[in-house]
mmCIF file of C-alpha atoms in Angstrom:
data_model
loop_
_atom_site.group_PDB
_atom_site.id
_atom_site.type_symbol
_atom_site.label_atom_id
_atom_site.label_comp_id
_atom_site.label_asym_id
_atom_site.label_seq_id
_atom_site.Cartn_x
_atom_site.Cartn_y
_atom_site.Cartn_z
ATOM 1 C CA ALA T 28 -75.664 -38.482 -107.925
ATOM 2 C CA MET T 29 -78.563 -37.276 -105.778
ATOM 3 C CA HIS T 30 -78.662 -34.273 -103.469
ATOM 4 C CA GLY T 31 -81.009 -33.597 -100.579
ATOM 5 C CA ARG T 32 -83.573 -36.202 -99.592
ATOM 6 C CA ARG T 33 -82.916 -39.495 -101.382
ATOM 7 C CA SER T 34 -85.625 -41.880 -102.502
ATOM 8 C CA LEU T 35 -86.358 -44.522 -105.110
ATOM 9 C CA LYS T 36 -88.320 -41.901 -107.069
ATOM 10 C CA LYS T 37 -85.250 -39.668 -107.363
ATOM 11 C CA LEU T 38 -83.108 -42.673 -108.266
ATOM 12 C CA GLU T 39 -85.612 -43.479 -111.012
ATOM 13 C CA ALA T 40 -85.265 -39.927 -112.343
ATOM 14 C CA ALA T 41 -81.464 -40.140 -112.190
ATOM 15 C CA CYS T 42 -81.676 -43.209 -114.452
ATOM 16 C CA ARG T 43 -83.686 -41.076 -116.939
ATOM 17 C CA ASN T 44 -86.707 -43.324 -116.349
ATOM 18 C CA HIS T 45 -84.996 -46.298 -118.014
ATOM 19 C CA ARG T 46 -85.443 -48.200 -114.725
ATOM 20 C CA SER T 47 -88.647 -48.187 -112.714
ATOM 21 C CA ARG T 48 -88.837 -48.015 -108.936
ATOM 22 C CA GLN T 49 -89.954 -51.642 -108.962
ATOM 23 C CA SER T 50 -86.860 -52.796 -110.862
ATOM 24 C CA ILE T 51 -84.569 -50.783 -108.566
ATOM 25 C CA GLY T 52 -86.278 -52.287 -105.521
ATOM 26 C CA PHE T 53 -85.910 -55.761 -107.065
ATOM 27 C CA PHE T 54 -82.181 -55.136 -107.570
ATOM 28 C CA LEU T 55 -81.815 -54.304 -103.872
ATOM 29 C CA THR T 56 -84.005 -57.004 -102.344
ATOM 30 C CA LYS T 57 -84.337 -60.029 -104.639
ATOM 31 C CA ALA T 58 -81.695 -60.080 -107.384
ATOM 32 C CA GLN T 59 -78.974 -62.707 -107.001
ATOM 33 C CA TRP T 60 -75.671 -60.954 -106.291
ATOM 34 C CA ASP T 61 -73.318 -60.881 -103.311
ATOM 35 C CA ALA T 62 -72.999 -57.263 -102.127
ATOM 36 C CA PRO T 63 -70.532 -57.916 -99.226
ATOM 37 C CA ALA T 64 -68.219 -59.858 -101.567
ATOM 38 C CA VAL T 65 -68.310 -57.036 -104.144
ATOM 39 C CA LEU T 66 -67.431 -54.481 -101.453
ATOM 40 C CA ALA T 67 -64.557 -56.583 -100.081
ATOM 41 C CA ALA T 68 -63.131 -57.321 -103.540
ATOM 42 C CA THR T 69 -63.329 -53.649 -104.543
ATOM 43 C CA ALA T 70 -61.579 -52.631 -101.314
ATOM 44 C CA LEU T 71 -58.718 -55.093 -101.898
ATOM 45 C CA ASP T 72 -58.360 -53.917 -105.512
ATOM 46 C CA LEU T 73 -58.041 -50.323 -104.322
ATOM 47 C CA LEU T 74 -55.495 -51.409 -101.708
ATOM 48 C CA LYS T 75 -53.300 -52.905 -104.440
ATOM 49 C CA THR T 76 -53.727 -49.748 -106.526
ATOM 50 C CA LEU T 77 -52.228 -47.756 -103.636
ATOM 51 C CA GLY T 78 -49.034 -49.823 -103.842
ATOM 52 C CA TRP T 79 -49.704 -52.441 -101.177
ATOM 53 C CA LYS T 80 -47.497 -55.517 -101.470
ATOM 54 C CA THR T 81 -47.936 -58.982 -99.967
ATOM 55 C CA GLY T 82 -46.804 -58.987 -96.343
ATOM 56 C CA SER T 83 -47.118 -55.246 -95.814
ATOM 57 C CA PRO T 84 -48.969 -54.413 -92.573
ATOM 58 C CA VAL T 85 -52.278 -52.557 -92.515
ATOM 59 C CA ASP T 86 -54.639 -51.304 -89.823
ATOM 60 C CA LEU T 87 -58.068 -52.939 -89.555
ATOM 61 C CA LEU T 88 -60.614 -50.682 -87.843
ATOM 62 C CA PHE T 89 -63.981 -51.643 -86.329
ATOM 63 C CA ASP T 90 -66.810 -49.546 -84.961
ATOM 64 C CA ASP T 91 -70.588 -49.309 -85.060
ATOM 65 C CA THR T 92 -73.040 -46.488 -85.610
ATOM 66 C CA GLN T 93 -76.772 -46.028 -85.055
ATOM 67 C CA LYS T 94 -79.474 -44.735 -87.358
ATOM 68 C CA LYS T 95 -82.956 -43.711 -86.199
ATOM 69 C CA LYS T 96 -85.786 -45.237 -88.237
ATOM 70 C CA ARG T 97 -89.516 -44.582 -87.907
ATOM 71 C CA GLY T 98 -90.785 -47.338 -90.216
ATOM 72 C CA LYS T 99 -92.787 -49.880 -88.209
ATOM 73 C CA GLN T 100 -92.639 -52.543 -90.944
ATOM 74 C CA MET T 101 -88.886 -52.238 -91.562
ATOM 75 C CA ASP T 102 -86.811 -55.325 -90.789
ATOM 76 C CA ALA T 103 -84.381 -55.518 -87.819
ATOM 77 C CA VAL T 104 -85.610 -52.314 -86.135
ATOM 78 C CA SER T 105 -85.111 -52.319 -82.359
ATOM 79 C CA LYS T 106 -84.767 -49.943 -79.440
ATOM 80 C CA ILE T 107 -81.274 -48.444 -79.492
ATOM 81 C CA PHE T 108 -79.333 -45.730 -77.678
ATOM 82 C CA LEU T 109 -78.284 -42.850 -79.919
ATOM 83 C CA HIS T 110 -74.898 -41.740 -78.573
ATOM 84 C CA ALA T 111 -74.899 -38.409 -80.421
ATOM 85 C CA GLU T 112 -78.314 -37.355 -79.097
ATOM 86 C CA LYS T 113 -78.128 -39.195 -75.748
ATOM 87 C CA VAL T 114 -81.639 -40.630 -76.162
ATOM 88 C CA TYR T 115 -83.312 -43.987 -76.817
ATOM 89 C CA ALA T 116 -85.171 -44.483 -80.095
ATOM 90 C CA GLN T 117 -86.218 -47.075 -82.665
ATOM 91 C CA GLY T 118 -83.563 -47.705 -85.252
ATOM 92 C CA HIS T 119 -80.741 -49.806 -86.644
ATOM 93 C CA THR T 120 -77.210 -50.608 -85.485
ATOM 94 C CA ILE T 121 -74.678 -50.732 -88.325
ATOM 95 C CA LEU T 122 -71.266 -52.398 -87.970
ATOM 96 C CA GLY T 123 -68.463 -51.057 -90.139
ATOM 97 C CA CYS T 124 -64.935 -52.219 -90.934
ATOM 98 C CA ALA T 125 -62.236 -50.264 -92.756
ATOM 99 C CA ILE T 126 -58.637 -50.777 -93.835
ATOM 100 C CA VAL T 127 -56.159 -47.956 -93.335
ATOM 101 C CA TYR T 128 -53.015 -48.025 -95.478
ATOM 102 C CA ARG T 129 -50.631 -45.077 -95.813
ATOM 103 C CA GLY T 130 -53.263 -42.805 -94.308
ATOM 104 C CA VAL T 131 -55.967 -43.787 -96.820
ATOM 105 C CA VAL T 132 -59.242 -45.132 -95.386
ATOM 106 C CA ILE T 133 -60.677 -48.040 -97.404
ATOM 107 C CA PRO T 134 -64.150 -49.328 -96.411
ATOM 108 C CA TYR T 135 -63.982 -53.133 -96.344
ATOM 109 C CA ALA T 136 -67.223 -54.435 -94.792
ATOM 110 C CA VAL T 137 -70.550 -53.220 -93.440
ATOM 111 C CA GLN T 138 -73.232 -55.320 -91.756
ATOM 112 C CA LEU T 139 -76.646 -54.657 -90.273
ATOM 113 C CA TRP T 140 -77.145 -56.067 -86.778
ATOM 114 C CA ALA T 141 -80.411 -57.938 -86.246
ATOM 115 C CA PRO T 142 -82.040 -58.377 -82.799
ATOM 116 C CA LYS T 143 -82.876 -61.840 -81.520
ATOM 117 C CA SER T 144 -86.652 -61.293 -81.792
ATOM 118 C CA PHE T 145 -86.393 -60.420 -85.495
ATOM 119 C CA CYS T 146 -84.148 -63.418 -86.211
ATOM 120 C CA ALA T 147 -86.783 -65.682 -84.648
ATOM 121 C CA LYS T 148 -89.410 -64.049 -86.866
ATOM 122 C CA THR T 149 -87.418 -64.819 -90.034
ATOM 123 C CA ARG T 150 -87.678 -68.560 -89.315
ATOM 124 C CA GLN T 151 -91.464 -68.457 -89.552
ATOM 125 C CA LYS T 152 -93.231 -69.428 -92.783
ATOM 126 C CA SER T 153 -94.981 -66.070 -93.004
ATOM 127 C CA TYR T 154 -91.694 -64.180 -93.413
ATOM 128 C CA LYS T 155 -90.881 -63.411 -97.054
ATOM 129 C CA GLY T 156 -87.128 -63.672 -97.191
ATOM 130 C CA GLU T 157 -84.134 -65.691 -96.102
ATOM 131 C CA PRO T 158 -83.804 -66.651 -92.420
ATOM 132 C CA ILE T 159 -81.304 -64.547 -90.463
ATOM 133 C CA GLU T 160 -79.086 -66.150 -87.826
ATOM 134 C CA TYR T 161 -78.723 -64.153 -84.618
ATOM 135 C CA ARG T 162 -75.188 -62.989 -83.861
ATOM 136 C CA LYS T 163 -73.780 -60.564 -81.358
ATOM 137 C CA LEU T 164 -71.808 -57.599 -82.638
ATOM 138 C CA THR T 165 -68.646 -59.101 -81.166
ATOM 139 C CA GLU T 166 -69.292 -62.372 -83.021
ATOM 140 C CA MET T 167 -69.743 -60.448 -86.268
ATOM 141 C CA VAL T 168 -66.375 -58.739 -85.737
ATOM 142 C CA GLY T 169 -64.732 -62.086 -84.969
ATOM 143 C CA GLU T 170 -66.037 -63.544 -88.241
ATOM 144 C CA ILE T 171 -64.748 -60.595 -90.287
ATOM 145 C CA VAL T 172 -61.308 -60.910 -88.669
ATOM 146 C CA ALA T 173 -61.263 -64.679 -89.259
ATOM 147 C CA ASP T 174 -62.076 -64.221 -92.976
ATOM 148 C CA PHE T 175 -59.713 -61.272 -93.558
ATOM 149 C CA PRO T 176 -57.286 -62.428 -96.286
ATOM 150 C CA LEU T 177 -54.159 -60.405 -95.424
ATOM 151 C CA SER T 178 -51.348 -61.926 -93.383
ATOM 152 C CA LYS T 179 -50.371 -58.861 -91.315
ATOM 153 C CA ALA T 180 -52.788 -56.468 -89.658
ATOM 154 C CA THR T 181 -53.252 -54.460 -86.479
ATOM 155 C CA VAL T 182 -56.870 -54.569 -85.326
ATOM 156 C CA LEU T 183 -58.128 -51.401 -83.611
ATOM 157 C CA PHE T 184 -61.416 -51.067 -81.708
ATOM 158 C CA ASP T 185 -63.043 -49.448 -78.692
ATOM 159 C CA SER T 186 -63.848 -50.934 -75.279
ATOM 160 C CA TYR T 187 -67.021 -52.755 -76.395
ATOM 161 C CA TYR T 188 -65.055 -55.121 -78.646
ATOM 162 C CA LEU T 189 -62.269 -55.938 -76.164
ATOM 163 C CA CYS T 190 -63.761 -59.354 -75.425
ATOM 164 C CA PRO T 191 -62.870 -63.059 -75.866
ATOM 165 C CA ASN T 192 -64.649 -63.390 -79.253
ATOM 166 C CA VAL T 193 -62.588 -60.665 -80.914
ATOM 167 C CA VAL T 194 -59.323 -61.354 -79.080
ATOM 168 C CA ARG T 195 -59.366 -65.070 -79.945
ATOM 169 C CA ALA T 196 -60.041 -64.282 -83.591
ATOM 170 C CA CYS T 197 -57.048 -61.897 -83.654
ATOM 171 C CA GLU T 198 -54.742 -64.396 -81.961
ATOM 172 C CA ALA T 199 -55.834 -67.210 -84.275
ATOM 173 C CA LYS T 200 -54.778 -65.082 -87.267
ATOM 174 C CA GLY T 201 -51.587 -63.851 -85.601
ATOM 175 C CA TYR T 202 -52.784 -60.227 -85.628
ATOM 176 C CA ARG T 203 -51.882 -57.532 -83.123
ATOM 177 C CA TYR T 204 -54.748 -55.632 -81.538
ATOM 178 C CA VAL T 205 -55.131 -52.407 -79.554
ATOM 179 C CA GLY T 206 -58.311 -51.553 -77.683
ATOM 180 C CA VAL T 207 -59.522 -49.679 -74.625
ATOM 181 C CA ALA T 208 -60.155 -51.627 -71.421
ATOM 182 C CA LYS T 209 -63.097 -50.645 -69.243
ATOM 183 C CA LYS T 210 -62.170 -49.477 -65.769
ATOM 184 C CA ASN T 211 -64.256 -52.122 -64.007
ATOM 185 C CA ARG T 212 -62.046 -54.974 -65.267
ATOM 186 C CA ASN T 213 -59.656 -56.937 -63.076
ATOM 187 C CA PHE T 214 -55.918 -56.999 -63.759
ATOM 188 C CA PHE T 215 -53.224 -59.308 -62.369
ATOM 189 C CA PRO T 216 -49.658 -57.913 -62.751
ATOM 190 C CA ASP T 217 -46.903 -60.263 -63.894
ATOM 191 C CA ALA T 218 -45.534 -62.601 -61.176
ATOM 192 C CA ARG T 219 -48.516 -61.767 -58.942
ATOM 193 C CA ASP T 220 -51.274 -64.088 -60.139
ATOM 194 C CA ARG T 221 -53.314 -63.689 -56.963
ATOM 195 C CA ASP T 222 -52.903 -59.930 -56.675
ATOM 196 C CA LYS T 223 -56.190 -58.792 -58.235
ATOM 197 C CA ARG T 224 -56.395 -55.085 -59.055
ATOM 198 C CA LYS T 225 -59.364 -53.055 -60.283
ATOM 199 C CA LEU T 226 -58.288 -50.857 -63.183
ATOM 200 C CA ALA T 227 -60.212 -47.823 -61.909
ATOM 201 C CA THR T 228 -57.965 -47.610 -58.840
ATOM 202 C CA TYR T 229 -54.830 -49.262 -60.177
ATOM 203 C CA GLY T 230 -54.529 -47.025 -63.245
ATOM 204 C CA LYS T 231 -55.092 -43.792 -61.371
ATOM 205 C CA ASN T 232 -52.454 -44.632 -58.743
ATOM 206 C CA LEU T 233 -49.938 -45.863 -61.314
ATOM 207 C CA LEU T 234 -50.211 -42.702 -63.407
ATOM 208 C CA GLY T 235 -49.799 -40.527 -60.321
ATOM 209 C CA ARG T 236 -46.764 -42.355 -58.977
ATOM 210 C CA GLN T 237 -44.881 -43.691 -61.993
ATOM 211 C CA GLY T 238 -46.355 -41.912 -65.006
ATOM 212 C CA ARG T 239 -43.888 -40.223 -67.339
ATOM 213 C CA GLY T 240 -44.358 -37.399 -69.811
ATOM 214 C CA ALA T 241 -44.250 -38.218 -73.518
ATOM 215 C CA THR T 242 -45.093 -36.547 -76.816
ATOM 216 C CA CYS T 243 -47.120 -38.293 -79.501
ATOM 217 C CA ARG T 244 -48.020 -36.509 -82.745
ATOM 218 C CA GLY T 245 -47.321 -33.105 -81.318
ATOM 219 C CA LYS T 246 -49.393 -33.501 -78.140
ATOM 220 C CA LYS T 247 -48.205 -34.151 -74.610
ATOM 221 C CA TYR T 248 -49.360 -37.154 -72.579
ATOM 222 C CA ARG T 249 -48.592 -38.833 -69.281
ATOM 223 C CA LEU T 250 -48.054 -42.571 -69.768
ATOM 224 C CA ALA T 251 -47.527 -45.634 -67.591
ATOM 225 C CA GLU T 252 -47.383 -49.280 -68.638
ATOM 226 C CA ARG T 253 -47.670 -52.706 -67.053
ATOM 227 C CA VAL T 254 -47.692 -56.292 -68.352
ATOM 228 C CA GLY T 255 -49.962 -58.872 -66.787
ATOM 229 C CA ARG T 256 -53.155 -60.863 -67.128
ATOM 230 C CA LEU T 257 -56.441 -59.129 -67.875
ATOM 231 C CA SER T 258 -59.619 -60.894 -66.852
ATOM 232 C CA LYS T 259 -60.984 -63.216 -69.591
ATOM 233 C CA LEU T 260 -58.326 -62.125 -72.098
ATOM 234 C CA GLY T 261 -54.997 -63.526 -70.939
ATOM 235 C CA ARG T 262 -51.602 -61.860 -70.966
ATOM 236 C CA VAL T 263 -51.582 -58.279 -72.286
ATOM 237 C CA LYS T 264 -49.743 -55.011 -71.964
ATOM 238 C CA LEU T 265 -51.731 -52.154 -70.441
ATOM 239 C CA VAL T 266 -50.831 -48.560 -71.266
ATOM 240 C CA PHE T 267 -52.459 -45.967 -69.027
ATOM 241 C CA CYS T 268 -52.743 -42.618 -70.754
ATOM 242 C CA ARG T 269 -53.750 -39.128 -69.668
ATOM 243 C CA ARG T 270 -53.533 -35.930 -71.668
ATOM 244 C CA ALA T 271 -51.593 -33.012 -70.257
ATOM 245 C CA LYS T 272 -53.664 -30.780 -67.939
ATOM 246 C CA GLU T 273 -56.601 -33.231 -67.914
ATOM 247 C CA ARG T 274 -57.930 -35.550 -65.212
ATOM 248 C CA SER T 275 -59.630 -38.196 -67.323
ATOM 249 C CA TRP T 276 -57.541 -41.149 -68.484
ATOM 250 C CA ILE T 277 -57.895 -44.402 -70.402
ATOM 251 C CA ALA T 278 -56.306 -47.851 -70.268
ATOM 252 C CA MET T 279 -55.256 -49.335 -73.610
ATOM 253 C CA ALA T 280 -54.738 -53.099 -73.912
ATOM 254 C CA THR T 281 -52.667 -54.904 -76.535
ATOM 255 C CA ASN T 282 -51.239 -58.378 -77.088
ATOM 256 C CA ALA T 283 -48.038 -56.785 -78.456
ATOM 257 C CA THR T 284 -46.290 -56.857 -75.080
ATOM 258 C CA ARG T 285 -42.950 -55.711 -76.566
ATOM 259 C CA TRP T 286 -44.310 -52.467 -77.951
ATOM 260 C CA GLY T 287 -43.479 -49.259 -76.119
ATOM 261 C CA ALA T 288 -46.161 -47.081 -74.576
ATOM 262 C CA VAL T 289 -45.848 -44.346 -77.231
ATOM 263 C CA ARG T 290 -46.195 -46.874 -80.045
ATOM 264 C CA VAL T 291 -49.349 -48.366 -78.501
ATOM 265 C CA LEU T 292 -50.827 -44.884 -78.129
ATOM 266 C CA GLY T 293 -49.947 -44.023 -81.725
ATOM 267 C CA HIS T 294 -51.749 -47.116 -83.003
ATOM 268 C CA TYR T 295 -54.852 -46.364 -80.955
ATOM 269 C CA LEU T 296 -54.983 -42.806 -82.311
ATOM 270 C CA ASP T 297 -55.185 -44.370 -85.778
ATOM 271 C CA ARG T 298 -58.673 -45.659 -84.907
ATOM 272 C CA TRP T 299 -60.260 -42.212 -85.349
ATOM 273 C CA PRO T 300 -60.574 -42.333 -89.194
ATOM 274 C CA ILE T 301 -63.473 -44.806 -88.997
ATOM 275 C CA GLU T 302 -65.475 -42.190 -87.081
ATOM 276 C CA VAL T 303 -64.803 -39.746 -89.925
ATOM 277 C CA LEU T 304 -65.801 -42.429 -92.446
ATOM 278 C CA PHE T 305 -69.201 -42.863 -90.797
ATOM 279 C CA LYS T 306 -69.751 -39.107 -90.600
ATOM 280 C CA GLU T 307 -68.872 -38.454 -94.249
ATOM 281 C CA SER T 308 -70.861 -41.461 -95.493
ATOM 282 C CA LYS T 309 -73.958 -40.305 -93.616
ATOM 283 C CA GLN T 310 -73.737 -36.633 -94.559
ATOM 284 C CA TYR T 311 -72.635 -36.837 -98.190
ATOM 285 C CA LEU T 312 -73.393 -40.352 -99.476
ATOM 286 C CA GLY T 313 -76.673 -41.249 -97.766
ATOM 287 C CA LEU T 314 -75.532 -44.187 -95.638
ATOM 288 C CA GLY T 315 -78.686 -43.999 -93.528
ATOM 289 C CA ASP T 316 -81.096 -42.708 -96.189
ATOM 290 C CA TYR T 317 -82.555 -46.074 -97.178
ATOM 291 C CA HIS T 318 -86.301 -46.622 -97.564
ATOM 292 C CA VAL T 319 -86.472 -50.335 -98.399
ATOM 293 C CA LEU T 320 -88.098 -52.624 -95.854
ATOM 294 C CA ARG T 321 -86.310 -55.957 -96.245
ATOM 295 C CA PHE T 322 -83.078 -56.883 -94.447
ATOM 296 C CA ARG T 323 -81.207 -57.864 -97.604
ATOM 297 C CA GLY T 324 -82.136 -54.618 -99.378
ATOM 298 C CA ILE T 325 -80.885 -52.523 -96.450
ATOM 299 C CA GLU T 326 -77.532 -54.332 -96.322
ATOM 300 C CA ARG T 327 -77.091 -53.972 -100.071
ATOM 301 C CA HIS T 328 -77.824 -50.255 -99.845
ATOM 302 C CA LEU T 329 -75.121 -49.911 -97.171
ATOM 303 C CA CYS T 330 -72.630 -51.824 -99.315
ATOM 304 C CA LEU T 331 -73.394 -49.707 -102.394
ATOM 305 C CA VAL T 332 -72.840 -46.495 -100.425
ATOM 306 C CA LEU T 333 -69.390 -47.664 -99.313
ATOM 307 C CA ILE T 334 -68.583 -48.843 -102.857
ATOM 308 C CA ALA T 335 -69.371 -45.276 -103.969
ATOM 309 C CA ARG T 336 -66.974 -44.070 -101.253
ATOM 310 C CA LEU T 337 -64.323 -46.414 -102.680
ATOM 311 C CA LEU T 338 -64.877 -44.927 -106.138
ATOM 312 C CA LEU T 339 -64.297 -41.410 -104.800
ATOM 313 C CA THR T 340 -61.143 -42.596 -103.003
ATOM 314 C CA HIS T 341 -59.907 -44.225 -106.219
ATOM 315 C CA LEU T 342 -60.515 -41.039 -108.217
ATOM 316 C CA GLY T 343 -58.731 -38.966 -105.583
ATOM 317 C CA ALA T 344 -55.733 -41.318 -105.552
ATOM 318 C CA ALA T 345 -55.581 -41.324 -109.367
ATOM 319 C CA GLN T 346 -55.441 -37.516 -109.389
ATOM 320 C CA GLY T 347 -52.792 -37.383 -106.669
ATOM 321 C CA ALA T 348 -55.066 -35.998 -103.945
ATOM 322 C CA GLN T 349 -54.014 -36.505 -100.348
#
């Protein structure tokens, strides 16, 4: 409802002064309600509204984003690297999860990452709030996957989350996953358990010698695939991909070893909508425009922003918008 710079004062005015800034701040920081559960339940309700039926597959997307913050008294602030600006600054790291069904992006979960030093501070008596347990971003993703209620899903993520925590969570649920493998990882082709290959060299040579042209969603690629054991992850299929007339390439890893190379590439291209979700939520809905200091209030603000995004998606679907 607010345009431009958002604040509790403007929110008070939007409520026609029926709610003070203190009551709004209390709602965000101290009132007893479960914001993550409300967001997840609203997302699943919208999924059913779109015609989803039990057993139908969906895509589950994960990514994180950074937000610069100058407040010295704000909880969970740490030194982070801003990828868009290529600089280090003080700020927050926000983990997001979204469901994609029939091309519709449905925000499902959002969590604020807390550094280890802040988590230790929350266990002191002087801290006014609930203690926060330290978790890595990969552990947070593993927990969301483990608690995801649907039976069929394809989990999509970038190279940072291709790790044992996330992979084990996917395999325990019986989910397929597709992620990018870093080029410094070791790979052992099938039937050659002692033949260790570095992906940086192995992928480049394989694409040059055995890569084949393919078209995916109207664009041309050069693809090569191999099945084997990736370090710390077990048996996977690797799909090496390079766009036409480009030198750079990536290696995609999946536990769906029977999938073809074009299908693996198509699934990985479906990961892009979560980047658009972050961009739209920041620019139009104020995902990073919070001014509360406490950890719980910040997380609730993030959840409310994505619930607003769900409302807009619901209205668009009800009116037949694509």
